[in-house]
Coordinates of C-alpha atoms in Angstrom, one line a residue:
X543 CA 25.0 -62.2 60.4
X544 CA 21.4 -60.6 60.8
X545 CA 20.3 -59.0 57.8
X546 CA 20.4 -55.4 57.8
X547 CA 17.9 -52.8 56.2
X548 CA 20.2 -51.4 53.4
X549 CA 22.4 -53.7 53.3
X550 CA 23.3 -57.5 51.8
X551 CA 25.2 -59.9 53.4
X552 CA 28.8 -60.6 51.3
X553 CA 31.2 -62.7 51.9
X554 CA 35.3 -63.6 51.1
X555 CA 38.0 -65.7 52.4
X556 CA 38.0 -63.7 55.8
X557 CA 33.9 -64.0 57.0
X558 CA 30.8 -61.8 55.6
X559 CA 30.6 -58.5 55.6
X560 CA 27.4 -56.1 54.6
X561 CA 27.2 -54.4 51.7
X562 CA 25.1 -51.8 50.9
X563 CA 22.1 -52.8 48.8
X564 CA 22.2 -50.3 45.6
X565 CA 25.8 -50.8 45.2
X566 CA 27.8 -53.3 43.1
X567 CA 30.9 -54.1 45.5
X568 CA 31.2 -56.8 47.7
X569 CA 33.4 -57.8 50.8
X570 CA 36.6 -57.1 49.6
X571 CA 36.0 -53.4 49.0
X572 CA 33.6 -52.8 51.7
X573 CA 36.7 -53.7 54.2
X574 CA 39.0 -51.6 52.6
X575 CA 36.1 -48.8 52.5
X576 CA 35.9 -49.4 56.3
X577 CA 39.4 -49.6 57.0
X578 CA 41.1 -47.0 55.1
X579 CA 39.0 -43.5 56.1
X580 CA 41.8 -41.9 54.9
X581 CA 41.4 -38.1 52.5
X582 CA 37.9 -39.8 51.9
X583 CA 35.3 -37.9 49.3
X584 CA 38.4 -36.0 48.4
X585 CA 41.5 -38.6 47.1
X586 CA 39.3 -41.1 45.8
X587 CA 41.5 -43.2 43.3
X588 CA 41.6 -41.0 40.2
X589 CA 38.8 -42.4 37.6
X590 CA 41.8 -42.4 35.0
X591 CA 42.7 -45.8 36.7
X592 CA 39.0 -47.1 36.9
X593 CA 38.5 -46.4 33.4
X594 CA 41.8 -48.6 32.8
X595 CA 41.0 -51.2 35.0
X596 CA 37.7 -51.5 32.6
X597 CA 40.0 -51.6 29.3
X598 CA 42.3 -54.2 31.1
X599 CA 39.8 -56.6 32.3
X600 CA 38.1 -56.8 29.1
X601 CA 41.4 -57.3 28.0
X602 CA 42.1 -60.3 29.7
X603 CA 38.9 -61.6 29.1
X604 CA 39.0 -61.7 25.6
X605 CA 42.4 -63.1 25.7
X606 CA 41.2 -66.2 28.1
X607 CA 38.4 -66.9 26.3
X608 CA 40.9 -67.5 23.2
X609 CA 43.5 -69.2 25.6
X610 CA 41.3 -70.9 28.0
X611 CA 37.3 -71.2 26.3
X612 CA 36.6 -74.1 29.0
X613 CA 37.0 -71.6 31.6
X614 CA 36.2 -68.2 29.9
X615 CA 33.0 -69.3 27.8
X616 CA 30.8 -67.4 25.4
X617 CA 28.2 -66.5 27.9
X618 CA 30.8 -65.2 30.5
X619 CA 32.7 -63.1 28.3
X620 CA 29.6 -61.2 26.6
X621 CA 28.6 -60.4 30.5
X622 CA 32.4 -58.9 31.1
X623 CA 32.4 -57.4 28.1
X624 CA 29.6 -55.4 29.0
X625 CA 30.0 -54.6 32.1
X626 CA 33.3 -53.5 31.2
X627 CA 32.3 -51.0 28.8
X628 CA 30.2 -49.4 31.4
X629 CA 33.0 -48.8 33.8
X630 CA 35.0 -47.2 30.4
X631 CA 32.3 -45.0 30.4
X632 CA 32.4 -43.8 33.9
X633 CA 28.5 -45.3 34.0
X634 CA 29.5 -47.0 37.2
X635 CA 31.8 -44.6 38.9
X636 CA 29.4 -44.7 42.3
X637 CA 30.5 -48.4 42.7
X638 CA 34.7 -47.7 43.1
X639 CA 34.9 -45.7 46.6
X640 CA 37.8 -46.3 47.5
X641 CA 40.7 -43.6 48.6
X642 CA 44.6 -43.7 47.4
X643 CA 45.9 -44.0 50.9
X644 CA 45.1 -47.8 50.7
X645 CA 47.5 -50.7 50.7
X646 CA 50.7 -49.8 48.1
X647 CA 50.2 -52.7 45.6
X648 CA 46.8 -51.5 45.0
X649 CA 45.2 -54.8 45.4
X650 CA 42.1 -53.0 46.8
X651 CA 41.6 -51.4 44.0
X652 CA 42.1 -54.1 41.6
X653 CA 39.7 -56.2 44.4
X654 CA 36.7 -53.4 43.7
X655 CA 36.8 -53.6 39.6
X656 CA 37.1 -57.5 39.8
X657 CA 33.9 -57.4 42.2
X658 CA 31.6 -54.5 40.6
X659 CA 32.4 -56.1 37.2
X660 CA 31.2 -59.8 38.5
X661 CA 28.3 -58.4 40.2
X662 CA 27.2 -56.0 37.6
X663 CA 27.6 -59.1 34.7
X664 CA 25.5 -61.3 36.9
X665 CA 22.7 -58.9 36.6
X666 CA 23.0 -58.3 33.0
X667 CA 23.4 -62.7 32.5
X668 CA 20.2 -62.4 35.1
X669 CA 22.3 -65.1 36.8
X670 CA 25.0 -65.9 39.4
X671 CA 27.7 -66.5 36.8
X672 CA 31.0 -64.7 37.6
X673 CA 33.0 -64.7 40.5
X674 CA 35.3 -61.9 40.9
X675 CA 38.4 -63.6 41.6
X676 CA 37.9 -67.2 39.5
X677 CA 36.9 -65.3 36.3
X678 CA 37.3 -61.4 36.7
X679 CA 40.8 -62.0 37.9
X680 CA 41.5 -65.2 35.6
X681 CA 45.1 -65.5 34.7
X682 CA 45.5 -62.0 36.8
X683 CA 46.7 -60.7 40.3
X684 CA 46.8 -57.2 41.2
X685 CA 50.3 -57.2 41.3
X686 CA 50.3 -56.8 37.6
X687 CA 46.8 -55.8 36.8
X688 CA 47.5 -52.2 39.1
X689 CA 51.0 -51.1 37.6
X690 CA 49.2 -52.3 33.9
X691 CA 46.3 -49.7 34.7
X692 CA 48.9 -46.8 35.6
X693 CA 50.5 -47.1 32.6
X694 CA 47.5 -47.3 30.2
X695 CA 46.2 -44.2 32.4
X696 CA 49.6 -42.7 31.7
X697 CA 49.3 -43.3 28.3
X698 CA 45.8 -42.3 27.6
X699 CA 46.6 -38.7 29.8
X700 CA 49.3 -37.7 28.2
X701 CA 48.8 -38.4 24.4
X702 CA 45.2 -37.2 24.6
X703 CA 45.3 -34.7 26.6
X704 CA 48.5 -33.2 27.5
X705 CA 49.6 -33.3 24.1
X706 CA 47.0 -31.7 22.7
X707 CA 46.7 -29.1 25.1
X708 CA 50.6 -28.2 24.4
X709 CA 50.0 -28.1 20.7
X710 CA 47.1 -25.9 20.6
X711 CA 49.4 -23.6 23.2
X712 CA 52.2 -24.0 20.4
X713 CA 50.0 -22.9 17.9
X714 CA 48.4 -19.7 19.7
X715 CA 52.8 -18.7 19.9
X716 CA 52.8 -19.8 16.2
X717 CA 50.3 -17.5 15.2
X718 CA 51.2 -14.2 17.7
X719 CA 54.9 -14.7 16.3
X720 CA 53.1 -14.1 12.4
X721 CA 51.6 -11.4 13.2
X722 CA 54.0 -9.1 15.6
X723 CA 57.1 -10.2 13.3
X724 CA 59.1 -6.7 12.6
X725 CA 58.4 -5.1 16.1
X726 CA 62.3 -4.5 17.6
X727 CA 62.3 -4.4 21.3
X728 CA 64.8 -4.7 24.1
X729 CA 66.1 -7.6 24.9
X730 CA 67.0 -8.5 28.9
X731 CA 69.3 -11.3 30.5
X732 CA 69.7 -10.8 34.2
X733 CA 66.7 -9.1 34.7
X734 CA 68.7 -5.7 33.3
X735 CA 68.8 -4.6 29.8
X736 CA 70.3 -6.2 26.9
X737 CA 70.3 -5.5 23.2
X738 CA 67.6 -5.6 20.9
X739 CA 65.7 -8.8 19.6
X740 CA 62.1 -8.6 17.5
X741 CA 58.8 -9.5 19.9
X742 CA 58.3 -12.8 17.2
X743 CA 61.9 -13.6 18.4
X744 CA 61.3 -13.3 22.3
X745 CA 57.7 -15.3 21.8
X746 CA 59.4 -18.2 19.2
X747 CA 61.2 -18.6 22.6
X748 CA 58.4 -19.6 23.9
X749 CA 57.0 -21.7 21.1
X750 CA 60.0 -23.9 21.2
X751 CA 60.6 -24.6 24.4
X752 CA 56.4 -26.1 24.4
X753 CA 57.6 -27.9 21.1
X754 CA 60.5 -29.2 22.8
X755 CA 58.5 -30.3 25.5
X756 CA 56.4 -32.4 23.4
X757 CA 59.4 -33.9 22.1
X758 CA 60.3 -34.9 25.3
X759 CA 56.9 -36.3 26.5
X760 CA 56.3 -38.6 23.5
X761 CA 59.4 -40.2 23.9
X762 CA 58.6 -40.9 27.3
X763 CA 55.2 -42.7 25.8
X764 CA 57.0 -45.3 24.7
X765 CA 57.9 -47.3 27.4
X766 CA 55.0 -46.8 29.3
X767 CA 53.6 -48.9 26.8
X768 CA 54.9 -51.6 27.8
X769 CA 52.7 -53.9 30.0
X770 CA 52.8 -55.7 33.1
X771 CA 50.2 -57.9 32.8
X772 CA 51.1 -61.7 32.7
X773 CA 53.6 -61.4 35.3
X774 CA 50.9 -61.9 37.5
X775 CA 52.1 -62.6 41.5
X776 CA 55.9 -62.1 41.2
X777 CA 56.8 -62.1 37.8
X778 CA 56.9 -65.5 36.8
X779 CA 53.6 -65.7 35.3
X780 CA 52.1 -68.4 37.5
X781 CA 48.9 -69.4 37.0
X782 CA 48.6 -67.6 33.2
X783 CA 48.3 -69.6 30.2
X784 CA 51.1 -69.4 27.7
X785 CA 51.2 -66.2 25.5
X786 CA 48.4 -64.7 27.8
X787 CA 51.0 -61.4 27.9
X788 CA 51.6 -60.4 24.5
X789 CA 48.0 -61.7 23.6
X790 CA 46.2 -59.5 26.5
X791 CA 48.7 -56.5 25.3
X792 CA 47.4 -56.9 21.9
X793 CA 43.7 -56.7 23.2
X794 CA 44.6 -53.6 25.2
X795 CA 45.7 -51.8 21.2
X796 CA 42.5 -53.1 20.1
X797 CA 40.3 -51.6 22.6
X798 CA 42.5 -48.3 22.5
X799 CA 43.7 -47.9 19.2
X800 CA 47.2 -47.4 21.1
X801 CA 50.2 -49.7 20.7
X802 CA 50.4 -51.4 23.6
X803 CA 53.2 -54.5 24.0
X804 CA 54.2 -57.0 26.9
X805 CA 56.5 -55.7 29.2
X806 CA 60.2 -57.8 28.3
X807 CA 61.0 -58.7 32.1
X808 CA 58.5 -59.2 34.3
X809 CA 60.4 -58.7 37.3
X810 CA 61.0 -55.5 36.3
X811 CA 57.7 -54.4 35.4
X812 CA 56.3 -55.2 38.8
X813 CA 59.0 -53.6 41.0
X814 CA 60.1 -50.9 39.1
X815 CA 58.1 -47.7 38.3
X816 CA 61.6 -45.9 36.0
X817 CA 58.9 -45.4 33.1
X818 CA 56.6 -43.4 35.1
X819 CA 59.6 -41.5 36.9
X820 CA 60.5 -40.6 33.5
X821 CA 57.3 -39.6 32.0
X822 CA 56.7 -37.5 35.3
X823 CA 60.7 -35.9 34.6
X824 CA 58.9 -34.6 31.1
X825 CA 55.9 -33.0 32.4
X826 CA 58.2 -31.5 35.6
X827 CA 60.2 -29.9 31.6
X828 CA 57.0 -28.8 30.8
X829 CA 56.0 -27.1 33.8
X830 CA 59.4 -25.4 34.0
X831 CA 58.6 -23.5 31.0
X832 CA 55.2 -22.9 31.7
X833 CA 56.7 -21.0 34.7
X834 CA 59.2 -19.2 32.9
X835 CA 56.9 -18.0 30.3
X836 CA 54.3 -17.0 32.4
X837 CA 56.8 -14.7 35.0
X838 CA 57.6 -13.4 31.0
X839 CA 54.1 -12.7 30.7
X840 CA 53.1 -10.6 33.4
X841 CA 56.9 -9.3 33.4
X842 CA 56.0 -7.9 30.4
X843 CA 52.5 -6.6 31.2
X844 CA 53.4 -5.3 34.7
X845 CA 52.0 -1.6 35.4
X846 CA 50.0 -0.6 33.5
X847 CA 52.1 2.6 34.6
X848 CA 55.0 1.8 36.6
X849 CA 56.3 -1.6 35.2
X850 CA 57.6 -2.6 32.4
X851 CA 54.2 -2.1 30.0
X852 CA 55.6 -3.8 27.4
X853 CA 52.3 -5.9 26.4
X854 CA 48.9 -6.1 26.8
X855 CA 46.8 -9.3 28.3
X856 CA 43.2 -9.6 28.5
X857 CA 41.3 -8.3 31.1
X858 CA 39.2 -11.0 33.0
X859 CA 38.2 -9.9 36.8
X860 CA 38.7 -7.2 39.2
X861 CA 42.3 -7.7 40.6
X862 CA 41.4 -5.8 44.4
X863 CA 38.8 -5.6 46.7
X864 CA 40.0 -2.2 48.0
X865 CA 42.0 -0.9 45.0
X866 CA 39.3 0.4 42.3
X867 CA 40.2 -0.5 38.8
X868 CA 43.1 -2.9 39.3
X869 CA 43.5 -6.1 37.4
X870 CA 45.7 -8.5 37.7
X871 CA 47.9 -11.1 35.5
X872 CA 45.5 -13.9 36.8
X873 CA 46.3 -17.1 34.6
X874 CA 49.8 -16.1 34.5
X875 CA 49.5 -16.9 38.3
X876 CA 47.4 -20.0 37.9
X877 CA 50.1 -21.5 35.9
X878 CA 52.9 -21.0 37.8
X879 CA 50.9 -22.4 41.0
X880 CA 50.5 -25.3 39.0
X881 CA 54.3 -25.3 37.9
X882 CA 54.9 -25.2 41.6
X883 CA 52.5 -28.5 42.8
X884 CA 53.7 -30.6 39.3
X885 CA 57.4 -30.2 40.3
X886 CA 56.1 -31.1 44.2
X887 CA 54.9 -34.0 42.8
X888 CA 57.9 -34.9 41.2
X889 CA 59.4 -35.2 44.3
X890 CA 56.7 -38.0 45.9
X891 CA 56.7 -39.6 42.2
X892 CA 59.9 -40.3 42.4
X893 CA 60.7 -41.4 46.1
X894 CA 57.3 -43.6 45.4
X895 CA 59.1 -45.3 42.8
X896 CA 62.2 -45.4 45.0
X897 CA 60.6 -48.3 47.2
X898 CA 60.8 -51.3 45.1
X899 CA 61.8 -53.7 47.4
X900 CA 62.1 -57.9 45.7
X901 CA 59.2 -58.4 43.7
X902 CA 57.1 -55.6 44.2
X903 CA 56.6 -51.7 44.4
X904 CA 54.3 -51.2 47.2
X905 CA 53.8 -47.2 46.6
X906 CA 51.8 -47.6 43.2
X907 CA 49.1 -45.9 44.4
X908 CA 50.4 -42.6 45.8
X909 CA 52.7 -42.5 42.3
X910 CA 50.1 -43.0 40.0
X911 CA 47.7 -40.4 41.9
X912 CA 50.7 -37.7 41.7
X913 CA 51.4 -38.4 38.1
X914 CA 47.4 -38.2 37.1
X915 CA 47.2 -35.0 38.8
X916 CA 50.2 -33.0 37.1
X917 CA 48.9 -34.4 34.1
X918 CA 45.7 -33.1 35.0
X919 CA 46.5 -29.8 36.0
X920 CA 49.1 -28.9 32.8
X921 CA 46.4 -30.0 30.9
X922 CA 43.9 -27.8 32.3
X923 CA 46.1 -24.9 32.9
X924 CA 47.9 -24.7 29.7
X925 CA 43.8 -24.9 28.1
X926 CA 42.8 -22.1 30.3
X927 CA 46.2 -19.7 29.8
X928 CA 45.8 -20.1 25.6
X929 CA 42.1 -19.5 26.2
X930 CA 41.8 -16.5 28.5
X931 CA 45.5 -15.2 28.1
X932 CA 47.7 -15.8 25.1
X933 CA 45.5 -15.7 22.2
X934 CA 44.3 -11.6 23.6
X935 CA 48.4 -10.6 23.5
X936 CA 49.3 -7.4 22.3
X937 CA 52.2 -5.5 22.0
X938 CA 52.5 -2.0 23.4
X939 CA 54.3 -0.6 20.5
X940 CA 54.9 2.9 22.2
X941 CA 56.4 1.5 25.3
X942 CA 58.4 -0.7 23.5
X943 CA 59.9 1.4 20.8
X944 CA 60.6 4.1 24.3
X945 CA 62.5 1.1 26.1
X946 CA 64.4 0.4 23.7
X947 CA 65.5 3.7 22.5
X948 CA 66.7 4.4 26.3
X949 CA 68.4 1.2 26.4
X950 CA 71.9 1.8 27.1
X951 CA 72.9 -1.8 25.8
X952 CA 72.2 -0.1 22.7
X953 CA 76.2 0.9 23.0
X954 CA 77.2 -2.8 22.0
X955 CA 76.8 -1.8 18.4
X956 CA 79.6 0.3 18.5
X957 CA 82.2 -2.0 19.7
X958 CA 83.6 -2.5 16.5
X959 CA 83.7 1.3 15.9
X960 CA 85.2 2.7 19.3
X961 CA 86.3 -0.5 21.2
X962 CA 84.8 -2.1 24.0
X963 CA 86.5 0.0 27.0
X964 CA 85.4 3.3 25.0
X965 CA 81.8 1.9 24.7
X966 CA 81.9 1.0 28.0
X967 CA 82.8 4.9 29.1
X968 CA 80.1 6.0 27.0
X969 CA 77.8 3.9 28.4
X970 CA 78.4 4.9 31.7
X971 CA 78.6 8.7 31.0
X972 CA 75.1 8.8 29.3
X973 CA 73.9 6.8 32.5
X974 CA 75.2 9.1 34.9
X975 CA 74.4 12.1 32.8
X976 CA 71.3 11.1 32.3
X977 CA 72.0 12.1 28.3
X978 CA 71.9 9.5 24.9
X979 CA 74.2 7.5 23.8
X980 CA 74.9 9.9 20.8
X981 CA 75.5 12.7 23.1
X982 CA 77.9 10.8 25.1
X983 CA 80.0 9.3 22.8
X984 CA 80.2 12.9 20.5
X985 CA 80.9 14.5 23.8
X986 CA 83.8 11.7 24.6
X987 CA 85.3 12.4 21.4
X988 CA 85.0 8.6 20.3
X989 CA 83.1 9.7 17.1
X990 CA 81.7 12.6 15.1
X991 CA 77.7 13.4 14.7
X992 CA 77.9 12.3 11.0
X993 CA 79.8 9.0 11.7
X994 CA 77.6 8.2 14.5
X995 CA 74.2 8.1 12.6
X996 CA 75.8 6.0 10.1
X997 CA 76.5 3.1 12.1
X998 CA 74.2 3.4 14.6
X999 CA 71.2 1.2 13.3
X1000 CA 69.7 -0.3 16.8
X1001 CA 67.1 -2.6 14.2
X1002 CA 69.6 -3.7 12.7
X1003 CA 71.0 -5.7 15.8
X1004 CA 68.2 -8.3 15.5

């Protein structure tokens, strides 16, 4: 090949290829950039894995040079190391191009960290020391190194930043549930009105279902920290030195300050994607109470005049272009569009994980890209709902002291006085009537003014 303005010549197993000059990839990725022009610019493979494929390979070159110094040396590992640490940082996040819709094991993407880290650590030795395969991929193949990176990604997402985000939401509930506690309000199941519960009730409905949902994700944690790596091709380990697994799993906790282990069956680890199915089954929890609270939310709010009225939420943006003055319950929306995409992507999580066939998964990369992005969005959302919604809730005290004193359900408390049929009758005569509850049952005869008031207490059905 002719050298080209802009380019270098590269080469691997299958001939040269050019590469341009200002980036750190070589042949390997530059074929699969060519190849797969697939969602490029938008469905890149999400950083989350190029930051883990920087924690990994450090990984496993700290645990060769222990296992294998001959191979590994000093000098080599100090150039890793580094280079390493700059991909953590996202410092080198030009040099990883390549798209999701790529081959299924993600072996491209395992291809592109093994070559940006060898070129970039020849630069900093200010030598030609590594070569991405013999010492970036020592004791490796992308069969393990790729499902290793989802579930550190996995790991990383959810306990530092889904978590959080959930807890802080928890909190805002926590705190709204303090202050309103006292305020009796109607209660509704089917959408029609039930008796009464307090407003710290209705929301401490919300606060646990979010606390439950935490529950839920760290115990999916667990497994997914369990690791791959030293399964290498098919499971067996070929080609790995003895106790390179639970010694690179050990370097992962190290460079994380999460407990990370070796994987108990390698077969398994490689082929089947059950911990990530089941992580994804706890956020698609989560997101099914973000959208039930949220419908609660602007339920609630709906009006101002002609809805229910119940609470006020913040006012962020004009909610028309032709209707003067309208808002609208904005973040409530936003999270239940996100609600709507998580539990889409439950659906390609799960039939990604579905196609294990022998030895290896070959959708990895489509499962991994699903999972990051409801982890993403939740995250995001749930921030962005506490921040600009829940914290500014207030109740409407007026509206809700009015609804509940109309509420006809308000007849359940005298069952035990008149019966259920009888309360039933006087239910539906003050309906149709259009008169209270007091003036129906006095006028059915079922019991006197006097007796009435006494054992009529609607705040004391709470």
């Amino acid at each position: 090949m002719e050298n080209k303005e802009g380019f270098r010549i590269e080469h691997d197993s299958m001939g040269e290829m050019y590469v341009p000059v200002d980036k750190y990839w070589a042949a390997q990725t530059e074929r699969s950039h060519e190849n797969f022009r697939i969602g490029e610019g938008i469905e890149v493979m999400p950083r989350e894995i190029t930051y883990a494929f920087g924690i990994l390979k450090k990984a496993a070159a700290l645990a060769n040079a222990e296992l294998k110094p001959e191979k590994m040396t000093a000098e080599k590992l100090a150039a890793i190391s580094e280079a390493c640490d700059e991909v953590m940082t996202g410092k080198l996040n030009e040099h990883f191009p390549l798209v999701v819709w790529q081959t299924g094991s993600g072996t491209q993407s395992n291809m592109n960290a093994n070559e940006v880290i060898a070129n970039r650590g020849n630069e900093i030795a200010g030598k030609k020391l590594l070569h991405p395969n013999d010492d970036i991929n020592m004791s490796q193949s992308s069969n393990d190194t790729f499902p290793t990176a989802m579930h550190i990604a996995a790991v990383m997402l959810l306990e530092d930043k889904v978590i959080p985000a959930a807890q802080a939401l928890v909190d805002t509930f926590a705190g709204l549930e303090k202050e309103y506690e006292g305020i009796v309000k109607c209660g509704r199941t089917h959408l029609q009105d039930a008796t009464p519960i307090t407003f710290s009730q209705e929301i401490s409905g919300w606060r646990s279902s979010i606390e439950r949902d935490i529950e839920l994700i760290k115990l999916s944690v667990g497994p997914l920290k369990e690791l791959a790596l030293g399964g290498t091709a098919v499971g067996t380990g070929l080609n790995a030195p003895k106790g390179f697994d639970t010694l690179v799993a050990d370097k992962c906790t190290e460079i994380t300050g999460k407990k990370f282990s070796t994987a108990a069956n390698k077969f398994h680890a490689l082929t089947s994607k059950d911990e990530i199915v089941f992580a994804h089954g706890a956020l698609k929890a989560l997101a099914a109470d973000l959208m039930k609270i949220a419908n609660d939310v602007r339920w609630l709010a709906s009006g101002p005049r002609d809805g229910l009225g119940e609470i006020f939420i913040p006012e962020n943006e004009p909610g028309s272009s032709i209707m003067p003055g309208k808002v609208n319950p904005t973040q409530c929306e936003a999270v239940t569009m996100v609600a709507v995409q998580v539990m889409g992507n439950d659906v390609a999580v799960g039939m990604a994980a579905s196609q294990g066939n022998f030895e290896l998964n070959v959708f990895m990369p489509v499962c991994i890209y699903n999972f990051i992005q409801s982890a993403r969005l939740l995250s995001d959302v749930m921030n962005s709902f506490r921040t600009n919604c829940a914290v500014g809730i207030k109740p409407n005290r007026e509206k809700m002291d009015y609804n509940l004193q109309n509420s006809l359900m308000l007849v359940t408390a005298l069952n035990p006085y008149i019966g259920y049929e009888n309360a039933a009758k006087t239910a539906k005569k003050a309906f149709k009537d259009n008169i209270s509850l007091r003036q129906a049952c006095i006028e059915l005869g079922f019991l006197t003014p006097e007796r009435f008031d006494e054992v009529f207490h609607p705040e004391k059905m709470v």
